[in-house]
XYZ file of N, CA, C and O in Angstrom:
516
model
N 75.262 17.235 -9.185
C 75.921 16.093 -9.156
C 76.700 15.502 -10.420
O 76.135 15.591 -11.401
N 77.743 15.157 -10.566
C 78.630 15.044 -11.465
C 78.218 13.471 -11.708
O 78.192 12.437 -11.092
N 78.003 12.874 -13.029
C 77.750 11.474 -14.271
C 79.193 11.218 -14.368
O 79.758 11.902 -14.970
N 79.564 10.138 -14.093
C 80.786 9.449 -14.843
C 80.562 9.166 -15.875
O 79.475 8.646 -16.693
N 81.451 9.560 -16.793
C 81.452 9.472 -18.109
C 80.870 7.717 -18.790
O 80.542 7.669 -19.981
N 81.738 6.853 -17.879
C 81.899 5.244 -18.300
C 80.405 4.891 -18.160
O 79.700 4.263 -18.780
N 79.737 5.563 -17.115
C 78.205 4.917 -17.093
C 77.273 5.888 -17.641
O 76.043 5.489 -18.799
N 77.770 6.565 -19.084
C 76.727 7.678 -19.796
C 76.836 6.906 -21.070
O 75.917 6.514 -21.721
N 78.555 6.419 -21.140
C 78.548 4.911 -22.452
C 78.002 3.957 -22.429
O 77.359 3.634 -23.259
N 77.509 3.571 -20.803
C 77.102 1.977 -20.691
C 75.816 2.343 -21.106
O 75.160 1.340 -21.714
N 75.029 3.469 -20.659
C 73.393 3.771 -20.776
C 73.421 3.805 -22.195
O 72.428 3.474 -22.729
N 74.365 4.524 -23.174
C 74.320 4.765 -24.508
C 74.144 3.299 -24.875
O 73.319 2.886 -26.036
N 75.430 2.535 -24.882
C 75.256 1.390 -25.105
C 74.226 0.374 -25.109
O 73.700 -0.365 -25.916
N 73.794 0.209 -23.740
C 72.995 -0.235 -23.446
C 71.253 -0.166 -24.564
O 70.565 -0.915 -25.370
N 71.073 1.329 -24.348
C 70.022 1.818 -25.363
C 69.879 1.577 -26.796
O 68.843 1.076 -27.125
N 71.169 1.580 -27.507
C 71.326 1.326 -28.391
C 71.381 -0.334 -29.119
O 70.585 -0.806 -29.770
N 71.759 -1.141 -28.175
C 71.463 -2.260 -28.172
C 70.132 -2.874 -28.010
O 69.546 -3.658 -28.786
N 69.236 -2.302 -27.326
C 67.757 -2.544 -27.322
C 67.051 -2.169 -27.916
O 66.078 -2.819 -28.625
N 67.142 -1.277 -28.649
C 66.907 -0.465 -30.060
C 67.066 -1.471 -30.741
O 66.002 -1.795 -31.555
N 68.520 -2.185 -31.046
C 68.550 -2.462 -32.148
C 67.788 -4.355 -32.185
O 67.626 -4.908 -32.925
N 67.953 -4.402 -30.904
C 66.735 -5.950 -30.238
C 65.619 -5.645 -30.929
O 65.335 -6.789 -31.267
N 65.133 -4.411 -30.712
C 63.859 -4.567 -30.600
C 63.103 -3.940 -32.314
O 62.191 -4.759 -32.239
N 64.002 -3.776 -32.981
C 64.158 -3.872 -34.204
C 64.299 -5.365 -34.742
O 63.065 -5.622 -35.773
N 65.027 -6.373 -34.255
C 65.236 -7.507 -34.901
C 64.268 -8.701 -34.212
O 63.708 -9.482 -35.059
N 63.880 -8.237 -33.089
C 63.014 -8.967 -32.211
C 62.094 -7.966 -31.715
O 62.381 -7.560 -30.391
N 60.884 -7.656 -32.177
C 60.006 -6.959 -31.114
C 59.194 -6.747 -29.856
O 59.430 -5.990 -28.951
N 59.339 -8.237 -29.427
C 58.687 -8.821 -28.449
C 60.248 -9.114 -27.019
O 59.887 -9.334 -26.211
N 61.419 -8.632 -27.558
C 62.494 -8.516 -26.597
C 62.478 -7.342 -25.438
O 62.169 -6.551 -25.488
N 62.163 -8.402 -24.392
C 62.985 -7.588 -23.345
C 63.923 -7.660 -22.878
O 64.305 -8.946 -21.998
N 65.069 -6.913 -23.305
C 66.038 -6.725 -22.645
C 66.761 -7.007 -21.151
O 67.845 -7.709 -21.010
N 66.036 -6.502 -20.285
C 66.185 -6.611 -18.857
C 66.005 -8.061 -18.419
O 66.664 -8.170 -17.706
N 64.925 -8.615 -18.907
C 64.445 -9.726 -18.302
C 65.416 -11.020 -18.790
O 65.787 -11.778 -18.438
N 65.623 -10.665 -20.055
C 66.818 -11.156 -20.820
C 68.212 -11.246 -20.333
O 68.777 -12.221 -19.613
N 68.687 -10.448 -19.783
C 69.704 -10.047 -19.293
C 69.839 -10.438 -17.644
O 71.063 -10.241 -17.329
N 68.995 -10.548 -17.070
C 68.682 -10.725 -15.711
C 69.747 -11.556 -15.235
O 70.302 -11.971 -14.043
N 69.509 -12.953 -15.670
C 70.292 -14.020 -15.071
C 71.770 -13.876 -15.305
O 72.789 -14.208 -13.933
N 72.130 -13.305 -16.080
C 73.437 -12.563 -16.486
C 74.071 -11.782 -15.447
O 74.655 -12.285 -14.519
N 73.205 -10.961 -14.942
C 73.537 -9.712 -14.450
C 73.707 -10.145 -12.776
O 74.378 -10.192 -11.962
N 72.593 -11.478 -12.278
C 72.522 -12.021 -10.947
C 73.656 -12.776 -10.804
O 74.416 -12.332 -9.783
N 74.180 -13.522 -11.776
C 75.506 -14.446 -11.787
C 76.480 -13.621 -11.626
O 77.459 -13.447 -10.651
N 76.396 -12.698 -12.654
C 77.826 -11.758 -12.513
C 78.290 -11.002 -10.805
O 79.047 -10.775 -10.493
N 76.823 -10.177 -10.220
C 76.937 -9.918 -9.146
C 77.114 -10.762 -8.470
O 77.937 -9.958 -7.336
N 76.849 -12.129 -8.172
C 77.065 -12.937 -7.299
C 79.029 -13.098 -7.003
O 79.151 -12.836 -6.247
N 79.204 -13.346 -8.339
C 80.403 -13.536 -8.776
C 81.012 -12.630 -7.946
O 82.342 -13.133 -7.797
N 80.593 -10.983 -8.355
C 81.498 -10.014 -7.991
C 81.390 -8.944 -6.837
O 82.498 -8.718 -5.789
N 80.519 -8.997 -6.171
C 79.971 -8.701 -4.642
C 79.439 -9.987 -3.436
O 79.542 -9.468 -2.888
N 78.720 -11.165 -4.256
C 78.071 -11.804 -3.417
C 79.131 -12.727 -2.255
O 79.875 -12.571 -2.242
N 78.385 -13.908 -1.827
C 79.109 -15.058 -0.854
C 80.471 -15.537 -1.820
O 81.249 -15.811 -1.066
N 80.366 -15.521 -3.037
C 81.026 -16.763 -4.058
C 82.365 -15.467 -3.807
O 83.297 -16.124 -3.645
N 82.062 -14.639 -4.359
C 83.296 -13.164 -4.167
C 83.848 -13.035 -2.978
O 85.431 -13.046 -3.049
N 82.860 -13.176 -1.767
C 83.555 -12.918 -0.523
C 84.451 -14.141 -0.228
O 85.544 -13.895 0.226
N 84.022 -15.747 -0.605
C 84.917 -16.493 -0.694
C 86.459 -16.654 -1.363
O 86.831 -17.219 -0.578
N 85.925 -16.295 -2.748
C 86.930 -16.315 -3.451
C 87.975 -14.813 -2.728
O 89.359 -15.281 -2.818
N 87.580 -14.088 -2.091
C 88.407 -13.249 -1.697
C 89.001 -13.694 -0.375
O 90.583 -13.398 -0.307
N 88.253 -14.429 0.353
C 89.233 -15.069 1.552
C 90.351 -16.290 1.109
O 91.259 -16.030 1.903
N 89.871 -17.179 0.012
C 90.750 -18.002 -0.847
C 92.014 -16.958 -1.059
O 93.131 -17.741 -0.452
N 91.794 -16.177 -1.785
C 93.523 -15.694 -2.113
C 93.985 -14.759 -0.950
O 95.032 -15.030 -0.865
N 93.389 -13.795 -0.083
C 94.155 -13.277 1.027
C 94.522 -13.832 2.271
O 95.065 -13.144 2.893
N 93.855 -14.998 2.360
C 94.369 -15.637 3.235
C 95.655 -15.933 3.737
O 96.291 -15.544 5.048
N 96.574 -16.565 2.727
C 97.625 -17.104 3.184
C 98.564 -15.637 3.511
O 99.066 -15.721 4.454
N 98.515 -14.133 2.478
C 98.966 -13.468 3.101
C 98.282 -12.791 4.899
O 99.615 -11.925 5.544
N 97.182 -13.030 4.920
C 96.998 -12.382 6.020
C 97.126 -13.335 7.378
O 97.572 -12.757 8.177
N 97.266 -14.334 7.166
C 97.824 -15.661 7.997
C 99.534 -15.347 8.463
O 100.279 -15.172 9.610
N 100.388 -14.770 7.130
C 101.756 -14.562 7.285
C 101.610 -13.093 7.911
O 103.066 -13.235 8.344
N 100.506 -12.374 7.988
C 101.048 -11.032 8.984
C 100.402 -11.217 10.065
O 100.316 -10.039 11.138
N 99.846 -11.829 10.324
C 98.885 -12.132 11.618
C 99.872 -11.964 12.491
O 99.981 -10.919 14.120
N 101.368 -12.314 13.038
C 102.119 -12.413 14.190
C 101.789 -10.296 14.331
O 102.710 -10.305 15.142
N 102.236 -9.447 13.189
C 102.435 -8.166 13.468
C 101.360 -7.813 13.630
O 101.463 -6.099 13.880
N 100.210 -8.810 13.576
C 98.833 -7.685 14.136
C 98.787 -6.820 15.260
O 98.423 -5.674 15.073
N 99.350 -6.757 15.845
C 98.974 -6.379 17.112
C 99.907 -5.284 17.306
O 99.246 -3.821 18.002
N 101.215 -5.269 16.830
C 101.803 -3.796 16.627
C 100.968 -3.066 15.470
O 101.306 -1.762 15.912
N 100.706 -3.425 14.649
C 100.114 -2.645 13.572
C 99.206 -1.768 14.296
O 98.769 -0.378 13.850
N 98.269 -2.712 14.996
C 96.676 -2.093 15.592
C 97.186 -0.934 16.743
O 96.224 -0.020 16.531
N 98.389 -1.458 17.521
C 99.010 -0.373 18.607
C 99.133 0.995 17.672
O 98.660 2.047 18.013
N 99.750 0.901 16.689
C 100.424 1.970 15.759
C 99.166 2.860 15.137
O 99.751 4.274 14.935
N 98.175 1.966 14.657
C 97.347 2.745 14.140
C 95.998 3.908 15.352
O 96.054 4.627 15.119
N 96.256 3.027 16.590
C 95.440 3.452 17.391
C 96.326 4.973 18.009
O 95.644 5.388 18.481
N 97.719 4.694 18.208
C 98.338 5.838 18.902
C 98.143 6.976 17.462
O 98.224 7.798 18.026
N 98.292 6.742 16.205
C 98.250 7.400 15.042
C 96.900 8.389 14.615
O 96.468 9.580 14.852
N 95.747 7.503 15.209
C 94.477 8.093 15.497
C 94.351 8.672 16.971
O 93.349 9.962 16.727
N 95.167 8.619 17.915
C 94.826 9.383 19.118
C 95.734 10.661 18.812
O 95.370 11.764 19.335
N 96.557 10.518 18.242
C 97.821 12.311 17.776
C 96.824 12.825 16.489
O 97.748 13.722 15.871
N 96.265 12.176 16.127
C 95.478 12.616 14.965
C 96.106 12.939 14.018
O 95.868 13.381 12.808
N 97.553 11.809 13.879
C 98.206 12.061 12.319
C 97.477 11.696 11.233
O 97.541 11.365 10.114
N 96.547 10.127 11.590
C 95.820 9.213 10.484
C 94.740 10.207 9.740
O 94.817 10.295 8.822
N 94.259 11.276 10.612
C 93.000 11.716 10.148
C 93.674 12.624 9.038
O 92.925 13.137 7.968
N 94.534 13.573 9.616
C 95.142 14.215 8.738
C 95.546 13.561 7.407
O 95.509 14.506 6.317
N 95.984 12.557 7.441
C 96.528 11.795 6.387
C 95.479 11.807 5.536
O 95.454 11.582 4.182
N 94.239 11.516 5.924
C 92.993 10.893 5.093
C 92.841 11.988 4.179
O 92.286 12.302 3.215
N 92.701 13.197 5.048
C 92.176 14.500 4.592
C 93.185 14.954 3.402
O 92.756 15.353 2.508
N 94.277 14.869 3.981
C 94.998 15.384 2.743
C 94.998 14.293 1.515
O 95.133 15.025 0.013
N 94.760 13.247 1.457
C 94.724 12.384 0.364
C 93.259 12.750 -0.165
O 93.182 12.656 -1.397
N 92.328 13.329 0.665
C 91.343 13.412 -0.393
C 90.916 15.037 -0.654
O 90.417 15.100 -1.601
N 92.085 15.906 -0.541
C 92.046 16.881 -0.859
C 92.920 16.800 -2.692
O 92.828 17.533 -3.370
N 93.947 15.899 -2.233
C 94.565 15.730 -3.764
C 93.896 15.133 -4.405
O 93.759 15.604 -5.778
N 93.244 14.384 -4.311
C 92.079 14.063 -4.945
C 90.760 14.642 -5.317
O 90.679 14.849 -6.972
N 90.241 15.753 -4.556
C 89.799 16.640 -5.146
C 90.512 17.571 -6.048
O 90.136 18.322 -7.290
N 91.719 18.077 -5.978
C 92.611 18.634 -6.954
C 92.535 18.483 -7.911
O 92.591 18.869 -9.169
N 92.862 16.924 -8.141
C 93.096 16.274 -9.468
C 91.831 16.592 -10.009
O 92.085 16.617 -11.303
N 90.776 16.209 -9.883
C 89.075 16.686 -10.346
C 89.073 18.026 -10.420
O 87.999 18.252 -11.854
N 89.277 18.766 -10.120
C 88.975 19.952 -10.480
C 90.236 20.082 -11.729
O 89.798 20.863 -12.751
N 91.347 20.013 -11.536
C 91.965 20.222 -12.659
C 91.621 19.586 -13.629
O 91.536 19.997 -15.164
N 90.987 18.056 -13.766
C 90.736 17.559 -15.260
C 89.284 18.190 -15.331
O 89.511 18.652 -16.968
N 88.705 18.698 -14.529
C 87.078 19.287 -15.292
C 87.564 20.885 -15.612
O 86.729 21.513 -16.731
N 88.697 21.595 -15.218
C 89.011 22.611 -15.893
C 89.598 22.545 -17.270
O 88.705 23.635 -18.048
N 89.964 21.285 -17.421
C 90.731 21.104 -19.266
C 89.751 20.911 -19.789
O 89.567 21.401 -21.155
N 88.823 20.417 -19.131
C 87.400 19.895 -19.884
C 86.830 21.003 -20.057
O 86.280 21.259 -21.295
N 86.741 22.059 -19.327
C 85.441 23.077 -19.514
C 86.608 23.985 -20.785
O 85.958 24.570 -21.745
N 88.043 23.842 -20.879
C 88.705 24.446 -21.632
C 88.755 24.128 -22.909
O 88.273 24.910 -24.128
N 88.645 23.006 -23.241
C 88.660 22.274 -24.306
C 86.812 22.426 -24.694
O 87.080 22.701 -26.252
N 86.104 22.796 -24.309
C 84.811 22.554 -24.868
C 84.825 23.982 -25.428
O 84.034 24.195 -26.140
N 85.274 24.901 -24.333
C 85.246 26.624 -24.705
C 85.946 26.731 -26.247
O 85.420 27.200 -27.234
N 87.390 26.274 -26.255
C 87.554 26.525 -27.465
C 87.248 25.635 -28.541
O 87.298 26.220 -29.758
N 86.501 24.475 -28.626
C 85.824 23.618 -29.500
C 84.840 24.808 -30.209
O 84.276 25.145 -31.021
N 84.030 25.359 -28.847
C 82.357 25.852 -29.045
C 83.155 27.372 -30.127
O 82.383 27.598 -30.943
N 84.507 27.848 -29.739
C 84.928 28.708 -30.559
C 84.956 29.044 -32.068
O 84.820 29.507 -33.028
N 86.267 27.505 -31.872
C 86.386 26.855 -33.594
C 84.991 26.438 -34.343
O 85.157 27.009 -35.594
N 83.850 25.621 -33.315
C 82.724 25.867 -34.156
C 82.088 27.250 -34.944
O 81.704 27.427 -35.829
N 82.121 27.886 -34.063
C 81.398 29.379 -34.269
C 81.862 30.078 -35.361
O 81.568 30.448 -36.244
N 83.495 29.985 -35.291
C 84.493 30.918 -36.349
C 84.239 30.052 -37.795
O 84.067 30.377 -38.642
N 84.290 28.467 -37.276
C 83.601 27.631 -38.925
C 82.645 28.139 -39.572
O 82.263 28.255 -40.609
N 81.228 28.110 -38.848
C 80.051 28.793 -39.301
C 80.112 29.807 -39.729
O 79.468 30.045 -40.917
N 80.688 30.952 -39.385
C 80.987 32.151 -39.750
C 81.721 32.451 -40.796
O 81.242 33.056 -41.940
N 82.924 31.529 -40.915
C 83.660 31.332 -42.157
C 82.668 30.791 -43.499
O 82.612 31.557 -44.692
N 81.656 29.510 -42.919
C 81.003 29.449 -44.100
C 80.153 29.979 -43.926
O 79.751 29.885 -45.412
N 79.606 30.837 -43.424
C 78.343 31.548 -43.910
C 79.191 32.951 -44.784
O 77.969 33.320 -45.836
N 80.235 33.266 -44.507
C 80.521 34.337 -45.185
C 81.010 33.972 -46.418
O 80.845 34.584 -47.382
N 81.724 32.599 -47.029
C 81.852 32.508 -48.675
C 80.477 31.824 -49.100
O 81.281 31.225 -50.610
N 79.560 32.048 -48.431
C 78.439 31.300 -48.942
C 77.958 32.221 -50.254
O 77.316 32.776 -50.592
């Protein structure tokens, strides 16, 4: 399982903030303090309020495209029955997987080179000590 670097950084930041908060105020419970803010944010981003805001923003465009919807649905159904839609989806997934593999290879190469450089630096340091 691959963990997103952003999530690791977020967790590290939260732990640092909690540690600092507990040093300043030992009775601090960061999670109960943050709960109302997180709930409000989730409601704005994912909840009913977000759904209504999204509908309000997208309604004009939807109404503008409404006359073309039957033809668009017909085209999608044809592509699905001819397996063209599925092939396009699979190729998009494959391309995303290729990009991720290239990124992972670059990270691995960088880590190996960094490890070798650190090892050599330690050896040189020990040699001149």
